[in-house]
mmCIF file of C-alpha atoms in Angstrom:
data_model
loop_
_atom_site.group_PDB
_atom_site.id
_atom_site.type_symbol
_atom_site.label_atom_id
_atom_site.label_comp_id
_atom_site.label_asym_id
_atom_site.label_seq_id
_atom_site.Cartn_x
_atom_site.Cartn_y
_atom_site.Cartn_z
ATOM 1 C CA UNK A 27 9.252 -19.733 2.167
ATOM 2 C CA UNK A 28 9.533 -19.639 5.891
ATOM 3 C CA UNK A 29 8.161 -16.583 7.628
ATOM 4 C CA UNK A 30 10.338 -15.522 10.627
ATOM 5 C CA UNK A 31 8.409 -14.996 13.880
ATOM 6 C CA UNK A 32 7.793 -11.478 15.042
ATOM 7 C CA UNK A 33 10.340 -10.094 17.498
ATOM 8 C CA UNK A 34 8.473 -7.445 19.419
ATOM 9 C CA UNK A 35 11.486 -6.216 21.081
ATOM 10 C CA UNK A 36 13.554 -5.187 18.123
ATOM 11 C CA UNK A 37 11.156 -5.569 15.158
ATOM 12 C CA UNK A 38 14.084 -7.270 13.294
ATOM 13 C CA UNK A 39 15.294 -10.814 13.585
ATOM 14 C CA UNK A 40 18.869 -10.143 12.287
ATOM 15 C CA UNK A 41 20.662 -6.898 11.650
ATOM 16 C CA UNK A 42 19.843 -5.660 8.059
ATOM 17 C CA UNK A 43 16.961 -8.043 7.571
ATOM 18 C CA UNK A 44 13.393 -6.831 6.995
ATOM 19 C CA UNK A 45 9.970 -8.397 7.198
ATOM 20 C CA UNK A 46 8.282 -7.705 3.871
ATOM 21 C CA UNK A 47 4.491 -8.293 3.096
ATOM 22 C CA UNK A 48 4.017 -8.812 -0.683
ATOM 23 C CA UNK A 49 0.449 -8.319 -1.585
ATOM 24 C CA UNK A 50 -0.038 -9.489 -5.265
ATOM 25 C CA UNK A 51 -3.298 -8.912 -7.288
ATOM 26 C CA UNK A 52 -3.081 -10.511 -10.680
ATOM 27 C CA UNK A 53 -5.365 -13.549 -11.912
ATOM 28 C CA UNK A 54 -2.748 -15.065 -14.061
ATOM 29 C CA UNK A 55 0.470 -16.462 -12.525
ATOM 30 C CA UNK A 56 2.097 -16.961 -15.906
ATOM 31 C CA UNK A 57 1.780 -13.237 -16.835
ATOM 32 C CA UNK A 58 4.445 -10.637 -16.411
ATOM 33 C CA UNK A 59 3.059 -9.663 -13.323
ATOM 34 C CA UNK A 60 3.284 -13.134 -12.021
ATOM 35 C CA UNK A 61 6.850 -13.334 -13.103
ATOM 36 C CA UNK A 62 7.584 -10.146 -11.273
ATOM 37 C CA UNK A 63 5.968 -11.457 -8.057
ATOM 38 C CA UNK A 64 8.033 -14.566 -8.184
ATOM 39 C CA UNK A 65 11.236 -12.822 -8.888
ATOM 40 C CA UNK A 66 10.602 -10.216 -6.251
ATOM 41 C CA UNK A 67 10.034 -12.721 -3.579
ATOM 42 C CA UNK A 68 13.150 -14.707 -4.767
ATOM 43 C CA UNK A 69 15.305 -11.570 -4.689
ATOM 44 C CA UNK A 70 14.077 -10.582 -1.207
ATOM 45 C CA UNK A 71 14.751 -14.102 0.259
ATOM 46 C CA UNK A 72 18.255 -14.182 -1.331
ATOM 47 C CA UNK A 73 19.068 -10.972 0.352
ATOM 48 C CA UNK A 74 18.008 -12.335 3.721
ATOM 49 C CA UNK A 75 14.721 -10.791 4.199
ATOM 50 C CA UNK A 76 11.590 -12.583 5.494
ATOM 51 C CA UNK A 77 8.737 -12.492 3.020
ATOM 52 C CA UNK A 78 5.025 -13.105 3.671
ATOM 53 C CA UNK A 79 2.731 -13.248 0.525
ATOM 54 C CA UNK A 80 -0.818 -12.553 0.140
ATOM 55 C CA UNK A 81 -1.737 -13.603 -3.326
ATOM 56 C CA UNK A 82 -5.213 -12.324 -3.475
ATOM 57 C CA UNK A 83 -6.632 -14.267 -6.414
ATOM 58 C CA UNK A 84 -4.959 -17.549 -5.253
ATOM 59 C CA UNK A 85 -6.547 -16.890 -1.875
ATOM 60 C CA UNK A 86 -9.920 -16.204 -3.462
ATOM 61 C CA UNK A 87 -10.034 -13.130 -1.357
ATOM 62 C CA UNK A 88 -13.517 -11.624 -0.937
ATOM 63 C CA UNK A 89 -13.190 -7.944 -1.728
ATOM 64 C CA UNK A 90 -16.806 -7.056 -0.548
ATOM 65 C CA UNK A 91 -17.426 -5.260 2.691
ATOM 66 C CA UNK A 92 -20.446 -6.836 4.445
ATOM 67 C CA UNK A 93 -22.130 -7.031 7.743
ATOM 68 C CA UNK A 94 -20.770 -10.366 8.433
ATOM 69 C CA UNK A 95 -17.199 -8.870 8.402
ATOM 70 C CA UNK A 96 -18.153 -7.251 11.811
ATOM 71 C CA UNK A 97 -20.630 -9.741 13.359
ATOM 72 C CA UNK A 98 -23.271 -7.219 12.618
ATOM 73 C CA UNK A 99 -26.963 -8.114 12.693
ATOM 74 C CA UNK A 100 -28.095 -7.697 8.967
ATOM 75 C CA UNK A 101 -31.476 -6.719 10.276
ATOM 76 C CA UNK A 102 -30.126 -3.508 11.515
ATOM 77 C CA UNK A 103 -28.752 -0.655 9.418
ATOM 78 C CA UNK A 104 -25.007 -0.902 8.802
ATOM 79 C CA UNK A 105 -22.868 1.915 9.644
ATOM 80 C CA UNK A 106 -19.645 0.691 8.440
ATOM 81 C CA UNK A 107 -17.127 2.874 10.320
ATOM 82 C CA UNK A 108 -18.875 2.478 13.605
ATOM 83 C CA UNK A 109 -19.566 -1.414 13.160
ATOM 84 C CA UNK A 110 -15.840 -2.111 12.174
ATOM 85 C CA UNK A 111 -14.587 -0.061 15.079
ATOM 86 C CA UNK A 112 -16.681 -1.964 17.570
ATOM 87 C CA UNK A 113 -15.590 -5.312 16.003
ATOM 88 C CA UNK A 114 -11.959 -4.169 15.906
ATOM 89 C CA UNK A 115 -11.923 -3.123 19.504
ATOM 90 C CA UNK A 116 -13.712 -6.299 20.689
ATOM 91 C CA UNK A 117 -11.549 -8.607 18.511
ATOM 92 C CA UNK A 118 -14.673 -9.559 16.500
ATOM 93 C CA UNK A 119 -13.342 -9.056 13.046
ATOM 94 C CA UNK A 120 -13.833 -11.899 10.456
ATOM 95 C CA UNK A 121 -10.741 -14.111 10.707
ATOM 96 C CA UNK A 122 -9.584 -13.316 7.180
ATOM 97 C CA UNK A 123 -9.390 -9.643 7.970
ATOM 98 C CA UNK A 124 -7.752 -10.267 11.311
ATOM 99 C CA UNK A 125 -5.086 -12.526 9.565
ATOM 100 C CA UNK A 126 -4.179 -9.734 7.117
ATOM 101 C CA UNK A 127 -3.936 -7.199 9.898
ATOM 102 C CA UNK A 128 -1.468 -9.485 11.674
ATOM 103 C CA UNK A 129 0.612 -9.556 8.613
ATOM 104 C CA UNK A 130 0.690 -5.782 8.391
ATOM 105 C CA UNK A 131 1.651 -5.577 12.092
ATOM 106 C CA UNK A 132 4.569 -8.084 11.358
ATOM 107 C CA UNK A 133 5.833 -6.254 8.176
ATOM 108 C CA UNK A 134 8.289 -3.549 8.020
ATOM 109 C CA UNK A 135 7.695 -2.962 4.299
ATOM 110 C CA UNK A 136 4.609 -3.625 2.202
ATOM 111 C CA UNK A 137 4.659 -4.152 -1.584
ATOM 112 C CA UNK A 138 1.579 -3.715 -3.491
ATOM 113 C CA UNK A 139 1.799 -5.329 -6.801
ATOM 114 C CA UNK A 140 -1.050 -5.210 -9.541
ATOM 115 C CA UNK A 141 -1.760 -4.482 -13.117
ATOM 116 C CA UNK A 142 -3.133 -0.805 -13.600
ATOM 117 C CA UNK A 143 -6.649 -1.231 -14.749
ATOM 118 C CA UNK A 144 -8.813 1.749 -15.539
ATOM 119 C CA UNK A 145 -6.269 3.915 -13.781
ATOM 120 C CA UNK A 146 -6.278 2.072 -10.467
ATOM 121 C CA UNK A 147 -5.746 -1.361 -8.944
ATOM 122 C CA UNK A 148 -7.971 -4.317 -9.551
ATOM 123 C CA UNK A 149 -11.149 -4.600 -7.556
ATOM 124 C CA UNK A 150 -9.863 -7.421 -5.396
ATOM 125 C CA UNK A 151 -6.939 -5.155 -4.156
ATOM 126 C CA UNK A 152 -9.214 -2.257 -3.593
ATOM 127 C CA UNK A 153 -11.445 -4.556 -1.600
ATOM 128 C CA UNK A 154 -8.560 -5.870 0.457
ATOM 129 C CA UNK A 155 -7.675 -2.238 1.373
ATOM 130 C CA UNK A 156 -11.370 -1.513 2.169
ATOM 131 C CA UNK A 157 -11.899 -4.668 4.421
ATOM 132 C CA UNK A 158 -8.381 -4.674 6.180
ATOM 133 C CA UNK A 159 -7.822 -0.948 6.843
ATOM 134 C CA UNK A 160 -10.881 -0.666 9.241
ATOM 135 C CA UNK A 161 -11.628 2.093 11.649
ATOM 136 C CA UNK A 162 -9.259 1.921 14.543
ATOM 137 C CA UNK A 163 -6.473 0.222 12.492
ATOM 138 C CA UNK A 164 -6.330 2.021 9.143
ATOM 139 C CA UNK A 165 -8.025 5.254 10.135
ATOM 140 C CA UNK A 166 -9.682 6.832 13.146
ATOM 141 C CA UNK A 167 -6.591 6.215 15.276
ATOM 142 C CA UNK A 168 -6.245 8.645 18.095
ATOM 143 C CA UNK A 169 -2.989 9.558 20.090
ATOM 144 C CA UNK A 170 -3.936 8.591 23.732
ATOM 145 C CA UNK A 171 -1.860 11.374 25.051
ATOM 146 C CA UNK A 172 -2.671 14.356 22.923
ATOM 147 C CA UNK A 173 -6.137 13.381 21.648
ATOM 148 C CA UNK A 174 -5.073 14.180 18.016
ATOM 149 C CA UNK A 175 -5.892 11.894 15.078
ATOM 150 C CA UNK A 176 -2.969 10.130 13.700
ATOM 151 C CA UNK A 177 -2.818 10.279 10.004
ATOM 152 C CA UNK A 178 -0.737 11.519 7.022
ATOM 153 C CA UNK A 179 2.919 10.676 8.365
ATOM 154 C CA UNK A 180 1.500 9.175 11.674
ATOM 155 C CA UNK A 181 -1.034 6.266 12.336
ATOM 156 C CA UNK A 182 -1.015 2.587 13.221
ATOM 157 C CA UNK A 183 1.403 1.621 10.369
ATOM 158 C CA UNK A 184 3.961 4.292 11.120
ATOM 159 C CA UNK A 185 7.547 3.294 10.712
ATOM 160 C CA UNK A 186 6.855 1.064 7.783
ATOM 161 C CA UNK A 187 7.668 1.488 4.017
ATOM 162 C CA UNK A 188 5.481 1.027 1.112
ATOM 163 C CA UNK A 189 6.279 0.339 -2.532
ATOM 164 C CA UNK A 190 3.783 0.104 -5.482
ATOM 165 C CA UNK A 191 5.005 -2.273 -8.362
ATOM 166 C CA UNK A 192 2.590 -2.033 -11.185
ATOM 167 C CA UNK A 193 2.517 -3.241 -14.808
ATOM 168 C CA UNK A 194 0.851 -0.973 -17.310
ATOM 169 C CA UNK A 195 -0.282 -1.751 -20.803
ATOM 170 C CA UNK A 196 0.250 1.789 -22.165
ATOM 171 C CA UNK A 197 3.434 3.491 -23.365
ATOM 172 C CA UNK A 198 5.527 5.397 -20.718
ATOM 173 C CA UNK A 199 5.121 8.660 -22.606
ATOM 174 C CA UNK A 200 1.256 8.617 -22.077
ATOM 175 C CA UNK A 201 1.835 8.708 -18.271
ATOM 176 C CA UNK A 202 4.434 11.512 -18.410
ATOM 177 C CA UNK A 203 4.125 15.232 -17.453
ATOM 178 C CA UNK A 204 1.909 15.830 -20.545
ATOM 179 C CA UNK A 205 0.658 12.439 -21.137
ATOM 180 C CA UNK A 206 -2.952 11.769 -22.012
ATOM 181 C CA UNK A 207 -3.590 9.463 -19.015
ATOM 182 C CA UNK A 208 -2.120 11.997 -16.450
ATOM 183 C CA UNK A 209 1.242 11.881 -14.789
ATOM 184 C CA UNK A 210 1.879 8.600 -13.055
ATOM 185 C CA UNK A 211 2.576 10.322 -9.724
ATOM 186 C CA UNK A 212 -0.925 11.860 -9.833
ATOM 187 C CA UNK A 213 -2.532 8.590 -10.876
ATOM 188 C CA UNK A 214 -1.055 6.799 -8.038
ATOM 189 C CA UNK A 215 -1.530 9.595 -5.524
ATOM 190 C CA UNK A 216 -4.534 7.910 -3.960
ATOM 191 C CA UNK A 217 -2.225 4.966 -2.940
ATOM 192 C CA UNK A 218 0.878 6.874 -2.158
ATOM 193 C CA UNK A 219 -0.662 9.573 -0.135
ATOM 194 C CA UNK A 220 -4.132 8.299 0.753
ATOM 195 C CA UNK A 221 -3.252 4.799 1.761
ATOM 196 C CA UNK A 222 0.601 4.657 2.610
ATOM 197 C CA UNK A 223 1.134 8.091 3.996
ATOM 198 C CA UNK A 224 -2.319 8.362 5.592
ATOM 199 C CA UNK A 225 -1.724 5.178 7.763
ATOM 200 C CA UNK A 226 1.838 6.256 8.524
ATOM 201 C CA UNK A 227 3.879 4.319 6.088
ATOM 202 C CA UNK A 228 6.514 6.002 3.902
ATOM 203 C CA UNK A 229 5.749 5.671 0.222
ATOM 204 C CA UNK A 230 8.668 4.851 -2.019
ATOM 205 C CA UNK A 231 8.741 6.071 -5.664
ATOM 206 C CA UNK A 232 6.842 3.356 -7.673
ATOM 207 C CA UNK A 233 8.115 0.843 -9.957
ATOM 208 C CA UNK A 234 6.150 0.854 -13.219
ATOM 209 C CA UNK A 235 6.493 -1.539 -16.156
ATOM 210 C CA UNK A 236 5.074 -0.091 -19.269
ATOM 211 C CA UNK A 237 3.882 -2.004 -22.389
ATOM 212 C CA UNK A 238 3.353 -5.052 -20.173
ATOM 213 C CA UNK A 239 0.905 -6.681 -22.672
ATOM 214 C CA UNK A 240 3.525 -6.589 -25.575
ATOM 215 C CA UNK A 241 6.701 -7.444 -23.542
ATOM 216 C CA UNK A 242 8.810 -9.982 -25.224
ATOM 217 C CA UNK A 243 11.516 -12.027 -23.530
ATOM 218 C CA UNK A 244 14.183 -9.332 -23.503
ATOM 219 C CA UNK A 245 11.691 -6.789 -22.155
ATOM 220 C CA UNK A 246 10.611 -9.091 -19.530
ATOM 221 C CA UNK A 247 14.154 -9.846 -18.465
ATOM 222 C CA UNK A 248 14.787 -6.111 -18.284
ATOM 223 C CA UNK A 249 11.828 -5.542 -16.042
ATOM 224 C CA UNK A 250 12.890 -8.430 -13.663
ATOM 225 C CA UNK A 251 16.350 -6.764 -13.465
ATOM 226 C CA UNK A 252 14.786 -3.423 -12.643
ATOM 227 C CA UNK A 253 12.766 -4.917 -9.846
ATOM 228 C CA UNK A 254 15.886 -6.608 -8.321
ATOM 229 C CA UNK A 255 17.661 -3.337 -8.406
ATOM 230 C CA UNK A 256 14.818 -1.491 -6.613
ATOM 231 C CA UNK A 257 14.303 -4.097 -3.907
ATOM 232 C CA UNK A 258 18.098 -4.008 -3.100
ATOM 233 C CA UNK A 259 17.251 -0.465 -1.773
ATOM 234 C CA UNK A 260 13.976 -1.198 -0.075
ATOM 235 C CA UNK A 261 15.467 -0.256 3.337
ATOM 236 C CA UNK A 262 17.476 2.833 2.199
ATOM 237 C CA UNK A 263 15.705 4.487 -0.725
ATOM 238 C CA UNK A 264 14.592 8.021 -0.129
ATOM 239 C CA UNK A 265 10.639 8.006 0.231
ATOM 240 C CA UNK A 266 8.433 10.480 -1.580
ATOM 241 C CA UNK A 267 8.633 13.832 0.375
ATOM 242 C CA UNK A 268 5.085 14.286 1.530
ATOM 243 C CA UNK A 269 4.159 16.880 4.108
ATOM 244 C CA UNK A 270 3.007 15.525 7.516
ATOM 245 C CA UNK A 271 -0.477 16.692 8.910
ATOM 246 C CA UNK A 272 1.202 17.608 12.250
ATOM 247 C CA UNK A 273 4.342 19.066 11.033
ATOM 248 C CA UNK A 274 2.904 22.736 10.885
ATOM 249 C CA UNK A 275 2.341 22.989 7.211
ATOM 250 C CA UNK A 276 -1.490 22.591 7.607
ATOM 251 C CA UNK A 277 -4.194 24.831 9.492
ATOM 252 C CA UNK A 278 -6.970 23.496 11.738
ATOM 253 C CA UNK A 279 -9.205 22.885 8.570
ATOM 254 C CA UNK A 280 -6.480 20.636 7.151
ATOM 255 C CA UNK A 281 -5.675 23.269 4.274
ATOM 256 C CA UNK A 282 -2.006 24.074 3.301
ATOM 257 C CA UNK A 283 -1.067 27.345 4.872
ATOM 258 C CA UNK A 284 -1.005 30.204 2.441
ATOM 259 C CA UNK A 285 2.766 30.933 2.801
ATOM 260 C CA UNK A 286 3.587 27.460 1.505
ATOM 261 C CA UNK A 287 3.619 26.934 -2.301
ATOM 262 C CA UNK A 288 1.891 30.280 -2.842
ATOM 263 C CA UNK A 289 -0.381 30.811 -5.888
ATOM 264 C CA UNK A 290 -0.281 27.009 -6.469
ATOM 265 C CA UNK A 291 -2.856 24.304 -6.066
ATOM 266 C CA UNK A 292 -3.388 20.738 -6.850
ATOM 267 C CA UNK A 293 -1.610 17.453 -5.654
ATOM 268 C CA UNK A 294 1.903 18.771 -6.035
ATOM 269 C CA UNK A 295 1.578 21.204 -3.167
ATOM 270 C CA UNK A 296 1.405 18.326 -0.810
ATOM 271 C CA UNK A 297 5.083 17.413 -1.486
ATOM 272 C CA UNK A 298 7.692 19.263 0.563
#
């Protein structure tokens, strides 16, 4: 699949088309996850979108943060935030990290696709987040005019959309409002709020495929059809209604003001 070159003037090559970065984290291409990845890319291309794929297992992506990522002398103590910021500012990040950052800059929508393992993404995807979203790019971004830190609704990746597509072995009811594993919205909150929204991306409601390990042919076909329907609305679907940090809802200690969601606490209060 050809990837259209970036158009810095408009951000789009043709009206209605989007640049989509699909980050896939499953070790088996013949799995239901592999089928979803292939079908998703096919559906996007058929709809006229440009697609760039980071297949982390196929790339043999290194998930481990190390001094060499930043050209840091291993004989000296490594302060990851400071070292990554120096390397980022100087253009000295390891080539594999810089390449993924370029893909993120190019993208207008990002799909994180993975099997849910131990209530989170596989280590290889967590390592992608750790190594790519470095200080100065994923966090620690400051507005040059106001001096405020850009996060939670703002940031280097503001204006982009993010979608989680996940396959889950458990039944759907176990991730419901009273399910034993916790509500899926809460399980995915670290990705939706702490990664997408923190860096400025609008988080879309997730697509979860349950009973993935037991899916027969009709179930797999249904999952592929659901994915196609969701991708058709990638540019227009309403995002999760998170509160922005600089919208007036939080005080200077980053605590929700007492007049909002009074008497309540927990993750739900961070939704408008």
